[in-house]
Coordinates of C-alpha atoms in Angstrom, one line a residue:
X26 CA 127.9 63.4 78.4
X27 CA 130.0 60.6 76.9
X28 CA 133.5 62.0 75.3
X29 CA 133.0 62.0 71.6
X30 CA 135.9 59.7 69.7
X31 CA 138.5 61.2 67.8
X32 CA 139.8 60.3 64.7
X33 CA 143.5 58.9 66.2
X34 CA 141.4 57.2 68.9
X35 CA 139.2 55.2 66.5
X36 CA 141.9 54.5 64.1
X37 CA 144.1 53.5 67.1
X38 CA 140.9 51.2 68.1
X39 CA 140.4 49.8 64.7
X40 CA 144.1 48.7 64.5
X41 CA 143.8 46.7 67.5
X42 CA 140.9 45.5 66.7
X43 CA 142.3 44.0 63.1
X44 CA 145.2 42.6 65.1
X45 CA 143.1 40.7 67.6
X46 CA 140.9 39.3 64.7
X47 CA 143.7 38.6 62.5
X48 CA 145.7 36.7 65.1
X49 CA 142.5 34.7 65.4
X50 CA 142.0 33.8 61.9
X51 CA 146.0 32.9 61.9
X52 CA 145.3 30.4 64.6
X53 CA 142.1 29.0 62.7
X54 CA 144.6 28.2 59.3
X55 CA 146.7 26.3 61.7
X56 CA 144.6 24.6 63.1
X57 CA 143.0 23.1 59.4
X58 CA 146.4 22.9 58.3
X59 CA 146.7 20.4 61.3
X60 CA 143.7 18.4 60.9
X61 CA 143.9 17.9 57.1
X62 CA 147.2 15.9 57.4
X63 CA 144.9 13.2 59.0
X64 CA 145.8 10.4 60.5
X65 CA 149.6 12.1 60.3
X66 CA 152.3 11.8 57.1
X67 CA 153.8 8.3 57.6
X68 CA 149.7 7.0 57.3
X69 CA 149.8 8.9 54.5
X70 CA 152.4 7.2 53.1
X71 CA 151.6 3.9 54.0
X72 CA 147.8 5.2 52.1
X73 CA 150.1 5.6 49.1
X74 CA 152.2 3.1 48.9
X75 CA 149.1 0.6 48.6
X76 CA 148.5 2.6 44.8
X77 CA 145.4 4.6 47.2
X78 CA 144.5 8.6 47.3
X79 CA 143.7 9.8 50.5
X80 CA 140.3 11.0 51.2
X81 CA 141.5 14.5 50.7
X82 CA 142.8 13.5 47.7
X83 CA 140.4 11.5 46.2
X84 CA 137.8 14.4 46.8
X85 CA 140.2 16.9 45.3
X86 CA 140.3 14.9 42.3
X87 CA 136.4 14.1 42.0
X88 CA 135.1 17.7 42.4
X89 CA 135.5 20.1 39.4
X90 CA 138.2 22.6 39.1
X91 CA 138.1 25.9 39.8
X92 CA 134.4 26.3 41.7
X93 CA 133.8 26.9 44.9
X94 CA 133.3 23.9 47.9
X95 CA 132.9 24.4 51.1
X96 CA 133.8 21.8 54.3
X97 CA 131.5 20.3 56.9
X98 CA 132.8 19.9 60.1
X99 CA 136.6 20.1 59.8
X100 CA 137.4 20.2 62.8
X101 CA 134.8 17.7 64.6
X102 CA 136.4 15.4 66.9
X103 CA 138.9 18.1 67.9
X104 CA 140.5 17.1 71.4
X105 CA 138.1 14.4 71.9
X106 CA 139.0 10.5 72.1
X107 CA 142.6 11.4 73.2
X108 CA 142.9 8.4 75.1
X109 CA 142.3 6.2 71.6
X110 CA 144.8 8.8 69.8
X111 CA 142.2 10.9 68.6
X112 CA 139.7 11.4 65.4
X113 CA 140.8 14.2 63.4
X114 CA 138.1 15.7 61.2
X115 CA 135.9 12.6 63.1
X116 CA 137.5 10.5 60.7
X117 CA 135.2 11.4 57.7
X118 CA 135.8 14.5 55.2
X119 CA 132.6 16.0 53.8
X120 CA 132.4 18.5 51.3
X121 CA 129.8 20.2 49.1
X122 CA 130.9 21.2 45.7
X123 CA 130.2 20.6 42.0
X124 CA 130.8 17.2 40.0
X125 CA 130.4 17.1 36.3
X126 CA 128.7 20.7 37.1
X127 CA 126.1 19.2 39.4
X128 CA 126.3 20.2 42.8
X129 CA 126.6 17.5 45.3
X130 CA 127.7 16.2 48.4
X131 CA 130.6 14.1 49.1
X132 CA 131.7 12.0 52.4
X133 CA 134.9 10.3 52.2
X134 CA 135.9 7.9 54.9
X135 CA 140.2 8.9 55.8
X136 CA 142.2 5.4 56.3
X137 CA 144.7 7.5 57.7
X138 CA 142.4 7.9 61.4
X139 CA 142.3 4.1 62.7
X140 CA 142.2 2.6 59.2
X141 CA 138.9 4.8 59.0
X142 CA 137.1 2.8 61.7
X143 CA 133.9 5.2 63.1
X144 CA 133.7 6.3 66.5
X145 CA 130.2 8.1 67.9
X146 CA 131.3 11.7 66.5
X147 CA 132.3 9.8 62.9
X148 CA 128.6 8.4 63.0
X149 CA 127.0 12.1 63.8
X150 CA 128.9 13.7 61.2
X151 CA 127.9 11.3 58.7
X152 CA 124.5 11.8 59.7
X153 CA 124.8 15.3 59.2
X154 CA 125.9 14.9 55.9
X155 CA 122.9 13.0 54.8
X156 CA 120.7 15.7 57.0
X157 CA 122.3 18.4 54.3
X158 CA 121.5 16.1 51.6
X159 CA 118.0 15.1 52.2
X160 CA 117.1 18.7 53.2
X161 CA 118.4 20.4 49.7
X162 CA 117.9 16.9 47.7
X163 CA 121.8 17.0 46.8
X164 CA 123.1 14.3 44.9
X165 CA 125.3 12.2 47.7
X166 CA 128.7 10.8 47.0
X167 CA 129.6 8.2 49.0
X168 CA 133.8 7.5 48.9
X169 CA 134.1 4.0 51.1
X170 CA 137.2 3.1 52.9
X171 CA 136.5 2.0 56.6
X172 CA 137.0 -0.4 59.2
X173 CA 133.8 -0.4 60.3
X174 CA 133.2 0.5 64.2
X175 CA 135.7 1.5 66.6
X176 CA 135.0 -1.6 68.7
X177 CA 136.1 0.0 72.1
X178 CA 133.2 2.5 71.8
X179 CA 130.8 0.3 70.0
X180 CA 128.5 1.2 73.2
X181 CA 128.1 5.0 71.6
X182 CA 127.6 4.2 68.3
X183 CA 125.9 1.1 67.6
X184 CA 122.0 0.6 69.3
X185 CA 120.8 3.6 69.6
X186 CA 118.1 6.1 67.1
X187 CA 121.2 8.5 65.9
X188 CA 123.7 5.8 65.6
X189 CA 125.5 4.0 63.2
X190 CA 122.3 2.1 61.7
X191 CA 120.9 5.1 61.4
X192 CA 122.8 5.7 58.0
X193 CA 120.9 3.0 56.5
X194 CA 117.8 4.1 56.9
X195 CA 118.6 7.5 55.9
X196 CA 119.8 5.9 52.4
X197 CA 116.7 3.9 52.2
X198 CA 114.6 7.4 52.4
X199 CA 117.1 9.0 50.5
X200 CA 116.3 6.4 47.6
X201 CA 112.4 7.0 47.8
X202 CA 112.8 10.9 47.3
X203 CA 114.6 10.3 44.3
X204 CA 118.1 11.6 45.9
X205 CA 120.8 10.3 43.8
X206 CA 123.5 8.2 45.6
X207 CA 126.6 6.4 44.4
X208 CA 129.1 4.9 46.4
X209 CA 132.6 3.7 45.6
X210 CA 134.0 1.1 47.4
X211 CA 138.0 1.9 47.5
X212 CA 139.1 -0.1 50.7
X213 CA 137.5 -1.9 53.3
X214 CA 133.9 -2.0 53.7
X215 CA 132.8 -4.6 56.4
X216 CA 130.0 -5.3 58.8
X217 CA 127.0 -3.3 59.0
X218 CA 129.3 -1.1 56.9
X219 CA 128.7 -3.5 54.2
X220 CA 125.0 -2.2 53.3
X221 CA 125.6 1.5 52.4
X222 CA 126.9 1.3 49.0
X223 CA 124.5 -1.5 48.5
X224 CA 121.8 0.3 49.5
X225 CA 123.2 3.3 47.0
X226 CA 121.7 3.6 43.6
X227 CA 125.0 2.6 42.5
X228 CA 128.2 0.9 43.6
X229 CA 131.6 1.2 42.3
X230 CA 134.5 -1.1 43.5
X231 CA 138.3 -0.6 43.4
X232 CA 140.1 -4.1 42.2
X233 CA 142.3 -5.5 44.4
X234 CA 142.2 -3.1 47.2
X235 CA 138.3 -2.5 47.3
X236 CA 136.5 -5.7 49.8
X237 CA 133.0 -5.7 51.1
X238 CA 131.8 -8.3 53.3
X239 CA 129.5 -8.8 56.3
X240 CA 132.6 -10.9 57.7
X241 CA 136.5 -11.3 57.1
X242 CA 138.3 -14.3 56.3
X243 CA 139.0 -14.6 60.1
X244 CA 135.6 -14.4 61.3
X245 CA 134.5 -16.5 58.7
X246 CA 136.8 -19.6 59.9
X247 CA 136.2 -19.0 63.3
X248 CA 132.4 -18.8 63.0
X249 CA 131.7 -21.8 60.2
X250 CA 135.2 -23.3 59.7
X251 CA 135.4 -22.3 56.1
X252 CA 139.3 -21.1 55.1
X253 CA 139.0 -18.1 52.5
X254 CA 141.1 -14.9 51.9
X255 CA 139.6 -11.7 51.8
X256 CA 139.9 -11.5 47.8
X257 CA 137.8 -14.3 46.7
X258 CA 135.6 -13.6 49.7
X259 CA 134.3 -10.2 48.7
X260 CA 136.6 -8.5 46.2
X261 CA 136.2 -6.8 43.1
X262 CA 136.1 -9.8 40.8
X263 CA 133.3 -11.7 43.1
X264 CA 131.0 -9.1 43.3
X265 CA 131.5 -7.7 39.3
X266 CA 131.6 -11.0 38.0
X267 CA 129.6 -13.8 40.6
X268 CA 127.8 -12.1 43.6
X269 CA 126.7 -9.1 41.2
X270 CA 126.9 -6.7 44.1
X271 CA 128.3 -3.7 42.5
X272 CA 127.9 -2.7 39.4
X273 CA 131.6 -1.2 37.9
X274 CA 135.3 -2.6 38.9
X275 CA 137.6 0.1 38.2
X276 CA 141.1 -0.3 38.1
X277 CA 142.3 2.5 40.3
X278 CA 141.2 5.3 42.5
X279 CA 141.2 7.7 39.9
X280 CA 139.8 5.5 37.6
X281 CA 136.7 5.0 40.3
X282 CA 136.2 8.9 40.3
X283 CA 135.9 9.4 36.5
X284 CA 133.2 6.8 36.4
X285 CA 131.6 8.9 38.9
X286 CA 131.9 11.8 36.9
X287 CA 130.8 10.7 34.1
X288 CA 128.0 9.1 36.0
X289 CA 127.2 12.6 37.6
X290 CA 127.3 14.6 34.3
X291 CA 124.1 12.2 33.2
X292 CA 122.2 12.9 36.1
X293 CA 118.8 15.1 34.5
X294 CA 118.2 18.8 36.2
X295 CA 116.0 19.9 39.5
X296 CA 112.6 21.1 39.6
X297 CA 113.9 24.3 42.1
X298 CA 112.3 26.2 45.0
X299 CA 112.7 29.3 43.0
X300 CA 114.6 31.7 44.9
X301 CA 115.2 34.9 43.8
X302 CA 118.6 35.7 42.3
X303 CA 120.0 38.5 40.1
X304 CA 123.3 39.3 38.8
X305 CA 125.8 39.2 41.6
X306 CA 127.3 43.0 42.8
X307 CA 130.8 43.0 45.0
X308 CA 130.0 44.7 48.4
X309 CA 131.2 48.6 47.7
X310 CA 132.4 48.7 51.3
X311 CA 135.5 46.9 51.5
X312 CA 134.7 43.4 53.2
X313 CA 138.1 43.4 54.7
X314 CA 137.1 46.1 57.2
X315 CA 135.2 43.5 59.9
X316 CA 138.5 42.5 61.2
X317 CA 138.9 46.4 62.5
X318 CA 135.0 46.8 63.4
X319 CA 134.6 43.8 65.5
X320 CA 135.8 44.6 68.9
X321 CA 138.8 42.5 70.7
X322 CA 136.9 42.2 73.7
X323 CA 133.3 40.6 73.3
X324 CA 132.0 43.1 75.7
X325 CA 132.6 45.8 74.0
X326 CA 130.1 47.8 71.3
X327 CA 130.0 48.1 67.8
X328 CA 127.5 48.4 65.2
X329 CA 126.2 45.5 63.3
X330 CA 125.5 47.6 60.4
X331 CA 128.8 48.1 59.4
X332 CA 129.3 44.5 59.5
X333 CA 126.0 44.1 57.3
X334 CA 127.3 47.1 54.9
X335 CA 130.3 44.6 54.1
X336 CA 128.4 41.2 53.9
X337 CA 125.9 42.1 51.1
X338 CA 125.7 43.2 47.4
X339 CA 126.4 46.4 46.6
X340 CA 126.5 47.3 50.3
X341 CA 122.9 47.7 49.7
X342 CA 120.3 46.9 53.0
X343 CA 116.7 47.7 53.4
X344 CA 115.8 48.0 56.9
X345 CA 112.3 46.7 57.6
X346 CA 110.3 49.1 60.5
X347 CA 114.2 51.2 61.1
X348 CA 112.9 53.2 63.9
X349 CA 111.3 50.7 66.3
X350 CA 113.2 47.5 68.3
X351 CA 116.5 48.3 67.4
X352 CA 118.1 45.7 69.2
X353 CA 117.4 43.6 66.6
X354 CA 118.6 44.9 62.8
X355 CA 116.1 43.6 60.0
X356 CA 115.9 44.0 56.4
X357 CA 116.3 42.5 52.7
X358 CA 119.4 42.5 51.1
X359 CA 121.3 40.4 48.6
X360 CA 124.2 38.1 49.2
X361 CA 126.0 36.6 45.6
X362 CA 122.6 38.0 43.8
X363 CA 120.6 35.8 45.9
X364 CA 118.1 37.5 47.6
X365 CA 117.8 37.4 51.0
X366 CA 115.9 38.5 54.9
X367 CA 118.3 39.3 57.4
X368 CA 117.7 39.4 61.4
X369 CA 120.8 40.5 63.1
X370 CA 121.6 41.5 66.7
X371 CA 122.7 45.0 67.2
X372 CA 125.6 45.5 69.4
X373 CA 125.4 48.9 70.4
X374 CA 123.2 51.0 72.7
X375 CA 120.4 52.5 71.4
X376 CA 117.7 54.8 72.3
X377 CA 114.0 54.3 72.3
X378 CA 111.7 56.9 71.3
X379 CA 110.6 57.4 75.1
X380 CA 114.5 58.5 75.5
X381 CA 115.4 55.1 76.9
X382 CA 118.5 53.4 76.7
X383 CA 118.5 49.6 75.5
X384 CA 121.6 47.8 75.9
X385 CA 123.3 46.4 72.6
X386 CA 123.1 42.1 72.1
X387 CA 120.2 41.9 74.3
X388 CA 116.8 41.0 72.8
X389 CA 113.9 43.1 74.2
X390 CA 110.0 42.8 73.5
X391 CA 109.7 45.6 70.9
X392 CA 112.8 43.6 69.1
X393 CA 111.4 40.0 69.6
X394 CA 108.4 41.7 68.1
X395 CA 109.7 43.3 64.9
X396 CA 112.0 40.1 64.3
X397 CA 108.6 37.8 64.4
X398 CA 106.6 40.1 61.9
X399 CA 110.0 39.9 59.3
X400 CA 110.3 36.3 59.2
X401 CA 106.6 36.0 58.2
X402 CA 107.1 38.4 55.9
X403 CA 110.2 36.4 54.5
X404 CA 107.9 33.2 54.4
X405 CA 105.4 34.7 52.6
X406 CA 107.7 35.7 50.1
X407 CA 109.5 32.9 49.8
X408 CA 112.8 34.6 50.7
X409 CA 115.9 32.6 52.8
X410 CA 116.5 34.2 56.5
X411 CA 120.2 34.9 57.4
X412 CA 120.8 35.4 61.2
X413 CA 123.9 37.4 62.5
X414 CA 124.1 36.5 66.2
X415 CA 125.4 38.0 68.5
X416 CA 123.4 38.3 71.5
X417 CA 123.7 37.9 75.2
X418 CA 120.2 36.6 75.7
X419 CA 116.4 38.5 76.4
X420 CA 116.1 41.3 78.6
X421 CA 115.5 40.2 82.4
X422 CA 113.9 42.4 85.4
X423 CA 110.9 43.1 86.5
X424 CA 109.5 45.9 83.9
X425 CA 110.9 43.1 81.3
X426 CA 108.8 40.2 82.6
X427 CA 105.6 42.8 83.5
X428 CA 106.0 43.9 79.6
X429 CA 105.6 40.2 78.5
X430 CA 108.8 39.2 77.6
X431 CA 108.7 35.6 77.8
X432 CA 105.1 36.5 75.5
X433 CA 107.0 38.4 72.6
X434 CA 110.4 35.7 73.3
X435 CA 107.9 32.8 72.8
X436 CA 106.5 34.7 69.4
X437 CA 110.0 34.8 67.9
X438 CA 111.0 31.4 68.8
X439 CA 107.8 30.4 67.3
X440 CA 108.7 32.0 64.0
X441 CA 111.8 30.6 63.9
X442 CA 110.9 27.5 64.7
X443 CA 108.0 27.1 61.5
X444 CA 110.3 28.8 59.2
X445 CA 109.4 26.9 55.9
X446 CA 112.4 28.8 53.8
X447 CA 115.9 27.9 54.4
X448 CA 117.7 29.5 56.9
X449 CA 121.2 30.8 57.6
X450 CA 123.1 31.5 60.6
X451 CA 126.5 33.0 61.2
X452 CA 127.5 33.4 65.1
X453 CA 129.7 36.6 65.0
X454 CA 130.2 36.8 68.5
X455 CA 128.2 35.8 71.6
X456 CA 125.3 33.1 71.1
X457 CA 124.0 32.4 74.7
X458 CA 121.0 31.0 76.4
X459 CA 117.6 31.8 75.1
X460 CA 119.7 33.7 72.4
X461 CA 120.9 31.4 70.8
X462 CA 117.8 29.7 70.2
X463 CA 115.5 32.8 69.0
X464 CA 118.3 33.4 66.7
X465 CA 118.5 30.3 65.0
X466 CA 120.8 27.8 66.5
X467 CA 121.6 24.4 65.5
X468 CA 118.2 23.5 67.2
X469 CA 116.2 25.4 64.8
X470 CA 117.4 23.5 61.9
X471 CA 119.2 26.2 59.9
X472 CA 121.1 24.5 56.3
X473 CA 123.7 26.1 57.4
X474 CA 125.6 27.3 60.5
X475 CA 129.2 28.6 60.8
X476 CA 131.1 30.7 63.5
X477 CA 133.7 33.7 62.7
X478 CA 137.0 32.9 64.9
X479 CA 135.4 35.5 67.5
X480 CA 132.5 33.7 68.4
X481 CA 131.5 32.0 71.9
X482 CA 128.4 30.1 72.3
X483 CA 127.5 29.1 76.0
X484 CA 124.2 29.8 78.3
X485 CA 126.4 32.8 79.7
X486 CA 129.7 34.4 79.2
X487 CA 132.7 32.4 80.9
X488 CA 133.0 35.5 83.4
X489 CA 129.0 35.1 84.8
X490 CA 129.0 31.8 84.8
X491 CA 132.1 32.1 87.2
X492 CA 130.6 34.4 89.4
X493 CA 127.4 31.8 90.0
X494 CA 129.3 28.4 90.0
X495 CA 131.8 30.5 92.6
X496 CA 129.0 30.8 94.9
X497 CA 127.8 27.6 94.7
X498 CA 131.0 26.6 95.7
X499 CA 132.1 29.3 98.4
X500 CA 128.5 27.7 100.0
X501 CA 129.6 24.5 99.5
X502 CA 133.2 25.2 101.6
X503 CA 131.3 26.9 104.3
X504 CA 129.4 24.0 105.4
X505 CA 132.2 22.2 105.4
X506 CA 134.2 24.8 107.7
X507 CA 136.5 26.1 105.5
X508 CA 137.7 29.5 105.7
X509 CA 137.6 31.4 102.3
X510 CA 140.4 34.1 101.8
X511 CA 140.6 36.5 99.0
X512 CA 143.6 34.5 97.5
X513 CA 141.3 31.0 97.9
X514 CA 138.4 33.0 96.0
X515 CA 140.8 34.3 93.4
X516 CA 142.2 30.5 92.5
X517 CA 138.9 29.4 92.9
X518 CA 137.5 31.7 90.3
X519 CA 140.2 31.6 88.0
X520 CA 139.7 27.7 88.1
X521 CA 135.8 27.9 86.7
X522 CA 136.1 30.2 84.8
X523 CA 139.4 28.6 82.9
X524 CA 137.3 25.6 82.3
X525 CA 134.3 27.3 80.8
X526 CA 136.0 29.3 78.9
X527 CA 137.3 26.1 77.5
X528 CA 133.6 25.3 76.7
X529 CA 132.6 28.3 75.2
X530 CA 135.7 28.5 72.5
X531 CA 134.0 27.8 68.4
X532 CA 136.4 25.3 68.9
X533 CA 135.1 23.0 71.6
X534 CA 131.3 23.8 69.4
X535 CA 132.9 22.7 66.1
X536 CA 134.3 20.2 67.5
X537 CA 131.3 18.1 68.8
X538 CA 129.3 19.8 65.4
X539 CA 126.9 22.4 67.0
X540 CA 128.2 24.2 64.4
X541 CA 128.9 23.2 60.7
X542 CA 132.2 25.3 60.8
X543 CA 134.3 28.2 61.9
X544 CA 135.0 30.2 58.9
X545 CA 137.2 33.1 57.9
X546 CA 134.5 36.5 57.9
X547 CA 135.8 36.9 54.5
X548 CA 134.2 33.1 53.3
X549 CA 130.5 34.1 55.1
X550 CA 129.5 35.4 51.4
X551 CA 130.4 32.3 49.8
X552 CA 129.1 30.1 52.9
X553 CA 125.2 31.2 52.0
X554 CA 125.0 31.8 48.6
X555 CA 126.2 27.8 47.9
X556 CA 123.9 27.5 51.0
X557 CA 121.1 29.0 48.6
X558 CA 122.6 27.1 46.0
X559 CA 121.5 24.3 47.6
X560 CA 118.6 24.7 49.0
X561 CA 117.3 25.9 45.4
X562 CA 117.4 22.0 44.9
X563 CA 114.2 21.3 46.8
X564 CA 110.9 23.4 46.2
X565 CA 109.2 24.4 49.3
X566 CA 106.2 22.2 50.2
X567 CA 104.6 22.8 53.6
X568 CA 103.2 26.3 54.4
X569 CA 103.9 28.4 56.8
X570 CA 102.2 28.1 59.5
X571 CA 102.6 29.5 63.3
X572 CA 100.2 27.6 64.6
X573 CA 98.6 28.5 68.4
X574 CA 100.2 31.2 69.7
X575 CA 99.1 33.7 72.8
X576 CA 99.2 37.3 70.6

């Protein structure tokens, strides 16, 4: 019989816990603290001393005091392009917050990263932004101050369907669904650059330090002889007062961003999905207690109801069909008054009703099952999924695959997949393999997806991805004569798994934008109820609809 816990133990387990957690969420605020400095303080300077806000500043200023934003992608472009002296944030800040009370989304280009030039992660983030905006019909703020391409990588960003032109044709589609966009022009906007704020409903320019022109003075002399500066060619006065291109010259940043808000607080309202929302209720069990309930080690158990308890109003949650696949938590709840289905991954073992043990994080049939028939439910009533992951994948062996587990997989994915009501997901822990994808991953198109400091998402965990890429290898050696001693299958196992762990890290996700951001636990509340908010914006059209499936 397994020794039963005592108090001292589990308070002694819930301590370390909270320390492990809380030394992750300490290196999370260091890590934003990092990245919102930018291009670094003296470019900061240099920003100010040319009479300009930074992005982060200008932002700050635009959106309304004391309401609640939240970031996209943060910290995208996190270790990558070190060899150009990197991209912090991609080069780009997004947020969505409120403007004149209307909730919008901004993109600000920071001068501070390579005088805002775009490399290939600054182009995907940008297109994420308008993905968010197009999905929830958001209002779009465009704040303009960029280089255009990063020429050394024009190769991954220019040519291709998801590149830089991309953006254009996203406003274009923007425009025909009625989306709102304005753009302000507040430093350089050159090239192919040049179209986005003309191809916004309206266009702002800064005078003196806002240009926009399809070529600078030094391309124009070296490609038709003509000698012009920069001004006269596409400054504020020429495209006010001659080309007509814009349609304000403001005198100042801030000056720029109060015609935007008073722009924004004319905008008319939304004909809204209609999602259910009452009056919002505090969770009764205190929220802070996840950092003591989620376990240091990502093997180790817990139950995802106590996480759940501490997410959701009033620590209220209605389990849908309780007593059968309990791998897999379901029920309705509220989040912020907003109604709301939840599918969650239990992490602990649990027992069937034939007496069988089922191990915690792994999907089974009866689970897959239960988790397809509550997301059609949800769809029929019109109510937003939220998915807790934090799953090792779907149960293998042979009474698995005889039971038809790829079957009631295929089912689930299905589901997920046709969803027409906005989903959610929050990786908690483990996202791997087939896992990740049942539950709602970035390639099921949820509005939203964030990661708790804690999480890891990979095909496996770093440790069994070891132990197969270390035979591969100890083969490889063989052949070639070598003789493998326990200190040369040590190093070599340390060495794989080093680097994968490297690659299953939130970090190494946020950074390339699987995921929209890592968040503190206490922030998942606020993450999907503006989530909601959002998605409020834009009634639901298409039915659902599963399509052919093998039942």
């Amino acid at each position: 019989m397994p020794i039963k816990e005592t108090t001292d133990s589990m308070d002694l387990k819930f301590n370390k816990n909270e320390d492990h957690n809380k030394l992750l969420l300490s290196e999370l605020k260091k890590r934003l603290t990092q990245v919102k400095l930018g291009g670094g303080k003296t470019r900061i300077e240099k920003q100010h001393a040319l009479g300009k806000m930074t992005a982060r500043e200008r932002i700050d200023y635009l959106l309304d005091k004391g309401k609640d934003s939240l970031e996209i992608g943060a910290l995208v472009g996190e270790d990558m392009y070190t060899e150009h002296g990197g991209c912090p944030s991609g080069g780009v800040v997004v947020k969505i917050g409120y403007v004149s009370g209307k909730q919008c989304l901004v993109v600000a280009n920071d001068a501070t990263v390579k005088a805002g030039a775009w490399f290939p992660i600054t182009g995907k983030k940008n297109l994420r932004a308008q993905e968010i905006a197009m999905e929830n019909h958001l209002p779009i703020i465009y704040l303009v101050d960029s280089a255009g391409v990063f020429l050394p990588m024009q190769d991954e960003i220019f040519p291709d369907k998801e590149h830089f032109g991309r953006i254009f044709r996203n406003n274009a589609q923007m425009s025909s669904m009625g989306i709102p966009q304005i753009a302000a022009v507040m430093g350089s906007c050159v090239a192919g650059g040049a179209y986005l704020p003309i191809m916004s409903d309206e266009a702002l320019i800064v005078d003196k330090t806002g240009s926009i022109f399809l070529a600078g003075s030094y391309l124009v002399k070296a490609a038709i002889g003509e000698e012009i500066d920069n001004e006269t060619l596409g400054g504020a006065t020429t495209h006010c007062e001659i080309s007509g291109v814009t349609d304000y010259k403001s005198k100042d940043d801030s000056d720029a961003l109060d015609t935007i808000k008073s722009i924004m607080g004319k905008i008319g309202g939304v004909n809204e999905a209609g999602f259910n929302r009452t009056k919002t209720k505090k969770p009764k069990k205190n929220p802070k207690d996840v950092y003591g309930i989620l376990p240091s080690l990502r093997t180790n158990q817990y139950d995802m109801l106590e996480i759940i308890e501490r997410l959701v109003d009033d620590s209220e949650f209605e389990q849908y069909k309780e007593g059968y696949g309990k791998t897999i938590l379901t029920g309705y709840a509220r989040i912020d008054g907003w109604a709301v289905g939840i599918v969650a991954n239990q992490r602990k073992v649990v027992k069937t009703k034939n007496g069988e043990m089922q191990f915690g994080g792994v999907i089974y049939s009866d689970s897959a099952d239960k988790a397809t028939r509550f997301i059609a439910n949800c769809n029929q009533k019109k109510i937003p999924l939220v998915f807790l992951q934090d799953v090792t994948g779907f149960m293998v062996g042979s009474k698995s695959e005889h039971g038809g587990i790829i079957k009631d997989g295929a089912k689930m994915v299905n589901a997920v997949a046709n969803s027409v009501v906005p989903k959610f997901t929050i990786i908690i822990g483990n996202s791997y393999g087939a896992g990740n994808y049942a539950m709602c991953g970035k390639a099921y198109d949820p509005r939203l997806i964030v990661a708790w400091p804690s999480a890891e998402l990979a095909v496996m965990s770093g440790n069994s991805a070891a132990k197969v890429l270390l035979q591969i290898e100890k083969a490889s050696l063989k052949k070639k004569g070598e003789v493998i001693t326990k200190e040369l299958e040590a190093e070599l196992f340390n060495r794989i798994k080093d680097r994968y762990d490297n690659q299953v890290s939130p970090y190494y996700a946020a950074a390339r934008l699987w995921t929209d951001a890592i968040i503190d636990p206490l922030e998942t509340r606020k993450w999907i109820s503006m989530g909601i908010g959002a998605a409020n914006h834009s009634p639901i059209e298409k039915p659902f609809n599963m399509g052919v499936l093998q039942v």
